[in-house]
Short mmCIF file of C-alpha atoms in Angstrom, two decimals:
data_model
loop_
_atom_site.label_atom_id
_atom_site.label_comp_id
_atom_site.label_asym_id
_atom_site.label_seq_id
_atom_site.Cartn_x
_atom_site.Cartn_y
_atom_site.Cartn_z
CA MET A 29 -0.59 1.88 -14.82
CA ALA A 30 -1.72 1.13 -11.32
CA ARG A 31 -2.12 3.73 -8.41
CA ILE A 32 -1.16 2.99 -5.56
CA ALA A 33 -1.72 4.42 -2.43
CA TYR A 34 0.17 4.55 1.55
CA THR A 35 -3.46 3.94 2.96
CA THR A 36 -6.65 2.45 1.92
CA ARG A 37 -9.67 3.69 1.23
CA GLU A 38 -11.07 1.69 4.65
CA ARG A 39 -8.35 3.35 7.27
CA VAL A 40 -8.66 6.84 6.19
CA LYS A 41 -12.64 6.49 7.29
CA ARG A 42 -12.51 5.27 10.09
CA ALA A 43 -10.63 7.63 11.47
CA LEU A 44 -13.32 9.97 9.48
CA ASP A 45 -16.37 7.90 11.50
CA SER A 46 -17.34 8.27 8.16
CA ALA A 47 -20.22 5.32 6.91
CA GLN A 48 -20.22 3.25 3.59
CA THR A 49 -21.82 5.21 0.67
CA ALA A 50 -20.54 5.42 -2.32
CA ARG A 51 -21.07 9.28 -2.70
CA SER A 52 -17.73 9.91 -0.57
CA ASP A 53 -15.75 6.90 -1.94
CA ALA A 54 -14.49 8.87 -4.89
CA GLN A 55 -13.45 12.08 -2.97
CA VAL A 56 -12.02 9.71 -0.13
CA ASP A 57 -9.90 8.47 -2.12
CA ASP A 58 -8.92 11.20 -4.62
CA ALA A 59 -7.64 12.50 -1.35
CA ILE A 60 -5.86 9.43 -0.67
CA TYR A 61 -3.81 9.74 -3.79
CA ALA A 62 -3.27 13.67 -3.48
CA ALA A 63 -1.15 12.25 0.16
CA THR A 64 0.77 10.01 -1.69
CA ASP A 65 2.01 12.76 -4.31
CA SER A 66 2.66 14.63 -1.24
CA ILE A 67 4.56 11.98 -0.09
CA HIS A 68 6.52 11.76 -2.45
CA GLY A 69 7.83 14.89 -2.77
CA LEU A 70 8.71 15.16 0.82
CA CYS A 71 10.25 12.58 1.33
CA HIS A 72 12.31 12.55 -2.68
CA ARG A 73 11.23 8.60 -2.67
CA ARG A 74 8.91 6.29 -3.59
CA PHE A 75 8.42 3.73 -0.55
CA PHE A 76 6.53 0.91 -2.51
CA PRO A 77 8.50 -2.41 -3.71
CA GLU A 78 9.03 -2.49 -7.77
CA LEU A 79 10.60 -4.93 -9.83
CA LYS A 80 12.12 -3.28 -13.32
CA THR A 81 15.71 -2.21 -14.65
CA VAL A 82 16.77 0.73 -13.87
CA THR A 83 19.76 2.38 -16.69
CA PHE A 84 22.87 4.10 -15.61
CA ASP A 85 25.24 6.55 -17.57
CA TRP A 86 29.00 4.98 -17.08
CA PRO A 87 31.37 6.50 -15.58
CA ASN A 88 29.55 9.79 -14.68
CA ARG A 89 29.68 12.98 -12.19
CA GLN A 90 27.93 10.86 -9.42
CA SER A 91 29.88 8.26 -9.36
CA PRO A 92 33.70 9.12 -9.69
CA THR A 93 35.52 6.09 -8.75
CA SER A 94 35.52 2.74 -11.41
CA TRP A 95 34.26 0.47 -8.80
CA ARG A 96 31.25 2.18 -7.13
CA LEU A 97 27.91 2.98 -8.38
CA TRP A 98 25.29 5.48 -6.62
CA LEU A 99 21.68 5.17 -7.73
CA GLU A 100 21.05 8.19 -6.49
CA GLN A 101 16.36 8.35 -6.50
CA HIS A 102 16.82 4.33 -7.65
CA GLU A 103 17.16 2.74 -4.10
CA ILE A 104 17.40 -0.87 -4.36
CA ILE A 105 15.58 -3.73 -2.24
CA GLU A 106 16.86 -6.78 -3.92
CA LEU A 107 19.49 -6.87 -7.13
CA THR A 108 19.05 -10.13 -9.10
CA ALA A 109 21.05 -9.47 -12.23
CA ALA A 110 23.68 -6.76 -13.70
CA THR A 111 24.59 -6.56 -17.21
CA VAL A 112 27.74 -3.10 -17.48
CA GLY A 113 28.59 -2.22 -21.50
CA GLY A 114 26.78 -5.69 -22.57
CA THR A 115 28.67 -8.07 -20.54
CA THR A 116 26.64 -9.74 -17.81
CA LEU A 117 28.25 -9.35 -14.06
CA ALA A 118 27.28 -12.41 -11.69
CA VAL A 119 25.81 -10.36 -8.96
CA ASP A 120 27.03 -12.55 -6.43
CA ASP A 121 31.16 -9.70 -7.86
CA LEU A 122 28.71 -7.25 -6.23
CA LYS A 123 28.00 -5.39 -2.88
CA LEU A 124 24.67 -3.55 -2.20
CA TYR A 125 25.90 -0.13 0.54
CA PRO A 126 24.93 0.41 2.91
CA PRO A 127 25.25 -2.67 4.56
CA SER A 128 21.96 -1.57 7.10
CA GLY A 129 19.77 -1.56 4.11
CA PRO A 130 17.59 -2.10 2.58
CA PRO A 131 17.10 0.67 1.12
CA TYR A 132 20.53 0.56 -0.80
CA ASP A 133 21.93 3.56 -2.36
CA ARG A 134 24.62 2.51 -4.26
CA VAL A 135 26.59 -0.75 -5.85
CA GLU A 136 30.23 -1.85 -5.58
CA THR A 137 31.99 -3.98 -7.33
CA ASP A 138 33.33 -6.27 -5.21
CA LEU A 139 37.00 -5.57 -5.57
CA SER A 140 38.34 -9.48 -4.38
CA SER A 141 36.33 -9.77 -8.03
CA THR A 142 37.61 -9.36 -11.65
CA ALA A 143 33.93 -7.23 -11.53
CA ALA A 144 34.51 -4.25 -12.93
CA TYR A 145 32.02 -0.92 -14.55
CA THR A 146 32.91 0.01 -17.63
CA ALA A 147 31.60 2.30 -20.44
CA GLY A 148 31.25 -0.09 -23.34
CA ASP A 149 30.67 1.16 -26.95
CA THR A 150 29.19 4.14 -25.38
CA SER A 151 28.81 5.54 -21.44
CA GLN A 152 25.29 5.73 -22.31
CA GLN A 153 23.28 3.47 -20.20
CA ALA A 154 25.94 1.31 -19.83
CA VAL A 155 24.98 0.23 -16.60
CA ALA A 156 21.95 -2.35 -16.40
CA LEU A 157 20.21 -3.07 -12.99
CA THR A 158 16.93 -5.01 -12.68
CA GLY A 159 15.32 -5.85 -9.34
CA LEU A 160 13.04 -5.23 -6.70
CA TYR A 161 13.68 -1.86 -6.08
CA GLY A 162 11.72 0.96 -3.46
CA PHE A 163 12.64 0.96 0.29
CA ARG A 164 11.46 -2.01 2.01
CA ASN A 165 9.32 -5.20 1.24
CA ASP A 166 7.62 -5.90 4.68
CA GLU A 167 4.71 -7.86 4.20
CA ALA A 168 2.40 -9.55 6.50
CA ALA A 169 0.26 -12.61 6.56
CA ALA A 170 -3.53 -12.31 4.65
CA GLY A 171 -5.05 -15.27 4.44
CA THR A 172 -5.47 -17.93 1.31
CA LEU A 173 -7.33 -17.66 -1.38
CA THR A 174 -10.43 -20.08 -1.36
CA GLY A 175 -10.65 -20.56 -5.08
CA ALA A 176 -8.70 -20.71 -8.02
CA VAL A 177 -7.84 -18.17 -10.77
CA ASN A 178 -6.21 -17.46 -13.82
CA GLY A 179 -4.43 -14.74 -15.01
CA ALA A 180 -7.47 -13.24 -16.82
CA ALA A 181 -9.95 -12.70 -13.81
CA ASP A 182 -11.05 -9.30 -12.12
CA SER A 183 -11.40 -10.60 -9.20
CA VAL A 184 -9.69 -13.60 -6.11
CA ASN A 185 -12.43 -14.71 -3.19
CA VAL A 186 -9.73 -14.53 -0.42
CA SER A 187 -10.33 -16.38 3.35
CA ASP A 188 -9.58 -13.45 5.69
CA GLY A 189 -10.84 -9.61 4.86
CA SER A 190 -9.76 -8.18 8.15
CA THR A 191 -6.40 -6.50 7.00
CA ILE A 192 -7.47 -5.71 3.02
CA GLY A 193 -8.51 -2.79 2.03
CA ILE A 194 -9.28 -0.83 -1.32
CA GLY A 195 -5.98 0.46 -1.89
CA SER A 196 -4.48 -2.30 -0.34
CA LEU A 197 -0.81 -3.61 -2.45
CA LEU A 198 -1.30 -7.55 -2.58
CA ARG A 199 1.36 -10.45 -3.81
CA ILE A 200 0.21 -14.02 -4.85
CA GLY A 201 2.86 -15.72 -5.95
CA ALA A 202 5.61 -13.13 -7.87
CA GLU A 203 2.21 -11.48 -8.81
CA ARG A 204 1.44 -7.91 -7.19
CA MET A 205 -2.26 -7.02 -7.56
CA VAL A 206 -3.39 -3.17 -6.52
CA VAL A 207 -7.69 -4.00 -4.66
CA THR A 208 -9.57 -1.62 -6.55
CA GLY A 209 -12.79 -2.81 -4.80
CA ARG A 210 -14.43 -5.37 -3.11
CA ARG A 211 -17.92 -7.38 -2.84
CA GLN A 212 -19.56 -10.12 0.00
CA LEU A 213 -18.93 -13.13 0.06
CA ASP A 214 -21.03 -16.37 0.93
CA THR A 215 -18.52 -17.32 3.87
CA GLY A 216 -20.36 -20.88 4.25
CA GLN A 217 -21.20 -20.57 7.60
CA THR A 218 -24.63 -19.42 9.04
CA LEU A 219 -26.37 -17.71 12.41
CA GLY A 220 -26.51 -20.23 15.65
CA GLY A 221 -29.19 -18.58 17.71
CA ASP A 222 -31.36 -15.31 16.72
CA LEU A 223 -30.42 -12.15 17.60
CA THR A 224 -32.52 -9.23 18.96
CA ALA A 225 -32.39 -6.14 17.10
CA MET A 226 -30.28 -4.48 20.78
CA ALA A 227 -26.84 -3.28 20.29
CA ASN A 228 -26.42 -5.65 23.86
CA ALA A 229 -27.14 -8.64 21.93
CA ALA A 230 -23.73 -8.93 20.37
CA ALA A 231 -23.17 -12.84 20.97
CA VAL A 232 -23.15 -13.93 17.57
CA THR A 233 -22.62 -17.74 16.54
CA VAL A 234 -21.22 -20.17 13.92
CA ALA A 235 -20.62 -23.29 13.48
CA ASP A 236 -16.48 -22.56 13.22
CA GLY A 237 -15.39 -19.41 14.94
CA ALA A 238 -11.63 -19.73 13.80
CA ALA A 239 -13.04 -18.91 10.03
CA PHE A 240 -13.16 -14.99 10.70
CA ALA A 241 -10.63 -12.57 12.12
CA ILE A 242 -11.17 -10.03 14.92
CA GLY A 243 -11.42 -7.10 12.53
CA GLU A 244 -13.19 -8.67 10.39
CA ILE A 245 -16.70 -6.94 8.87
CA VAL A 246 -19.74 -9.93 8.36
CA LEU A 247 -22.86 -8.70 6.61
CA ILE A 248 -25.94 -10.93 8.09
CA ASP A 249 -29.04 -9.83 6.15
CA ALA A 250 -28.79 -6.23 5.80
CA GLU A 251 -27.25 -5.50 8.98
CA ARG A 252 -22.97 -4.74 8.79
CA MET A 253 -21.69 -6.29 12.28
CA LEU A 254 -17.12 -5.28 12.91
CA ILE A 255 -15.88 -8.71 14.35
CA ILE A 256 -13.70 -6.55 17.75
CA ASP A 257 -13.69 -10.46 19.90
CA ILE A 258 -13.67 -14.58 18.72
CA ALA A 259 -14.63 -16.63 22.09
CA GLY A 260 -14.70 -20.28 20.47
CA ASN A 261 -16.79 -20.42 18.53
CA THR A 262 -18.95 -16.97 19.37
CA LEU A 263 -17.74 -13.77 17.76
CA VAL A 264 -18.30 -10.35 19.49
CA VAL A 265 -19.10 -7.76 17.52
CA LYS A 266 -20.40 -4.61 16.98
CA ARG A 267 -23.95 -4.22 15.89
CA ALA A 268 -25.03 -1.16 13.49
CA TRP A 269 -21.70 -0.81 11.68
CA ASP A 270 -20.57 1.22 8.80
CA GLY A 271 -24.12 3.09 8.86
CA THR A 272 -26.29 0.34 9.03
CA VAL A 273 -29.32 -0.49 10.77
CA LEU A 274 -29.82 -2.50 13.81
CA ALA A 275 -32.18 -5.14 13.21
CA GLY A 276 -33.40 -8.53 14.38
CA HIS A 277 -31.96 -12.20 13.10
CA THR A 278 -33.03 -15.76 12.65
CA THR A 279 -31.33 -19.22 13.06
CA GLY A 280 -29.64 -19.97 9.77
CA ALA A 281 -29.17 -16.61 8.37
CA ALA A 282 -26.40 -16.71 6.02
CA ILE A 283 -22.89 -14.82 6.59
CA TYR A 284 -21.33 -12.75 4.32
CA SER A 285 -18.17 -10.85 4.74
CA PRO A 286 -16.14 -8.52 1.73
CA ARG A 287 -13.63 -10.82 1.03
CA THR A 288 -14.09 -10.99 -3.05
CA LEU A 289 -11.61 -8.29 -4.18
CA ARG A 290 -11.73 -7.36 -7.18
CA VAL A 291 -8.03 -6.38 -8.14
CA GLU A 292 -6.30 -4.80 -10.66
CA ARG A 293 -3.51 -7.45 -11.68
CA GLY A 294 0.51 -7.94 -12.97
CA VAL A 295 1.36 -4.68 -11.45
CA LEU A 296 4.68 -3.10 -10.21
CA GLY A 297 6.44 -4.55 -12.89
CA THR A 298 5.46 -8.61 -12.14
CA THR A 299 3.01 -10.32 -14.48
CA ALA A 300 -0.31 -12.24 -14.09
CA ALA A 301 -0.70 -15.75 -13.61
CA ALA A 302 -3.35 -18.42 -12.44
CA HIS A 303 -2.62 -19.41 -8.71
CA ASP A 304 -4.12 -22.03 -6.90
CA THR A 305 -6.48 -22.60 -4.52
CA ALA A 306 -5.00 -22.28 -0.96
CA ALA A 307 -2.38 -20.52 -2.33
CA ALA A 308 -1.07 -17.27 0.15
CA VAL A 309 -1.93 -14.28 -0.19
CA TYR A 310 0.46 -11.53 1.27
CA ARG A 311 0.04 -7.75 2.31
CA TRP A 312 2.42 -5.39 2.20
CA GLN A 313 2.80 -2.93 4.50
CA PRO A 314 4.22 0.96 3.58
CA PRO A 315 6.44 2.08 7.04
CA ALA A 316 3.88 2.67 9.97
CA LEU A 317 4.95 6.64 9.93
CA ILE A 318 4.06 6.82 6.25
CA GLU A 319 1.04 4.69 6.40
CA SER A 320 -0.14 7.21 8.99
CA LEU A 321 0.92 11.11 7.46
CA ALA A 322 -0.97 9.56 4.22
CA VAL A 323 -4.29 9.42 6.68
CA ALA A 324 -3.98 12.50 8.30
CA GLU A 325 -3.17 14.45 4.45
CA ALA A 326 -5.99 12.94 3.49
CA LEU A 327 -8.34 13.81 6.62
CA VAL A 328 -6.80 17.34 5.55
CA THR A 329 -8.07 17.46 1.75
CA LEU A 330 -10.80 16.26 2.73
CA GLY A 331 -11.50 18.66 5.73
CA CYS A 332 -10.53 21.53 3.21
CA GLU A 333 -13.14 20.69 0.95
CA GLN A 334 -15.60 20.68 3.53
CA ALA A 335 -14.84 23.92 4.84
CA GLY A 336 -14.85 25.48 1.56
CA TYR A 337 -10.70 26.27 1.16
CA ALA A 338 -11.34 29.03 3.61
CA THR A 339 -13.69 28.25 6.09
CA GLN A 340 -12.97 28.50 10.36
CA THR A 341 -14.47 25.10 11.68
CA ARG A 342 -14.50 24.73 15.37
CA SER A 343 -15.34 21.59 17.27
CA GLY A 344 -16.78 21.66 20.83
CA GLU A 345 -16.33 25.01 22.96
CA SER A 346 -12.66 24.28 24.18
CA SER A 347 -11.43 23.92 20.82
CA ARG A 348 -8.94 26.36 19.24
CA THR A 349 -10.29 27.93 15.86
CA ILE A 350 -8.51 25.87 12.40
CA THR A 351 -8.41 28.22 9.79
CA LEU A 352 -8.58 26.14 5.85
CA THR A 353 -7.05 28.21 3.31
CA VAL A 354 -6.12 26.93 -0.22
CA ASP A 355 -2.75 28.29 0.38
CA ASP A 356 -2.52 24.89 2.56
CA ILE A 357 -3.02 23.35 -0.87
CA ARG A 358 -1.24 25.39 -2.70
CA ALA A 359 2.45 24.58 -0.57
CA ARG A 360 1.16 20.78 -1.15
CA VAL A 361 1.20 20.76 -4.68
CA SER A 362 5.15 22.67 -4.45
CA ARG A 363 6.34 20.27 -2.00
CA SER A 364 4.33 17.20 -4.16
CA SER A 365 5.90 15.23 -7.07
CA LEU A 366 3.91 17.77 -8.91
CA ALA A 367 6.56 20.06 -8.43
CA ARG A 368 9.98 19.49 -10.15
CA LYS A 369 12.80 19.16 -7.76
CA GLY A 370 16.40 19.86 -8.75
CA ARG A 371 18.46 16.49 -8.81
CA THR A 372 20.26 15.33 -5.92
CA ARG A 373 23.37 13.78 -5.84
CA ALA A 374 24.00 11.34 -3.56
CA VAL A 375 27.33 11.84 -1.04
#
């Protein structure tokens, strides 16, 4: 089963000002997944979109009227099919509430129609609703595929790696996939002029500046560089990025970027499928505050681990001392999804 997170390894490492190292990657990933569990417990909901069918008893204590079904923790974004007592209901005869949603927390039958909730042979699991469950399905364009893939491939090549990181949830067509790794891909472009081994030599000439994106990392020889601006066919970069060493480079050197993505296919109720070259790639965007909280929670975990869970840490003479103890971790676990919660009734 795919492990979904609300931020990426790269996002947390930027906050840590940490260079890319294999030694720390697993530690950062574990902190991110712990942060995700903590958020689920704190918010009592899952934010990512998942295509599935959920069954409900009818009647039940949460839905005493014959025309209203409370979804409780199963918030829905889009309803695609419904059956009641084994009989299919037309989706058009059902109304999702609140009108301001998604997320929607109840489904009512249209009182002007003949649709109604019924028990069928038994009240147990009498209602089945199929759709996209979760909080919201906010997405951003993330480039296109630069090569066709079949349904069995475990990696895809994309045109833009600037906003995609390890942990990103992507959608291509009807399929969702999680990024589990990245590798360098030859961009097909080369260095248009010599670069000296100086930090202020920040202009990288290329044949086509439109083939790159601000925020993308490029690799020339063994040096990584961060693109901070693009002017025509000149990339303005930060040199020696991500722990690499400043070095000189000669005209014609190949330019690489981490655009080959290792992915887990067909996640969250979708099915792995074939996709053509130039198919649009979309990246799911968690709510901004939730991503910020995920980063903050991960940083707390990493800070506790580095401090031994019971060490005072100080940064600068004027900074206050912060005490990190194992009680902080215990408190987070108690409010996470690992701790059983009482059943919540929607009102």
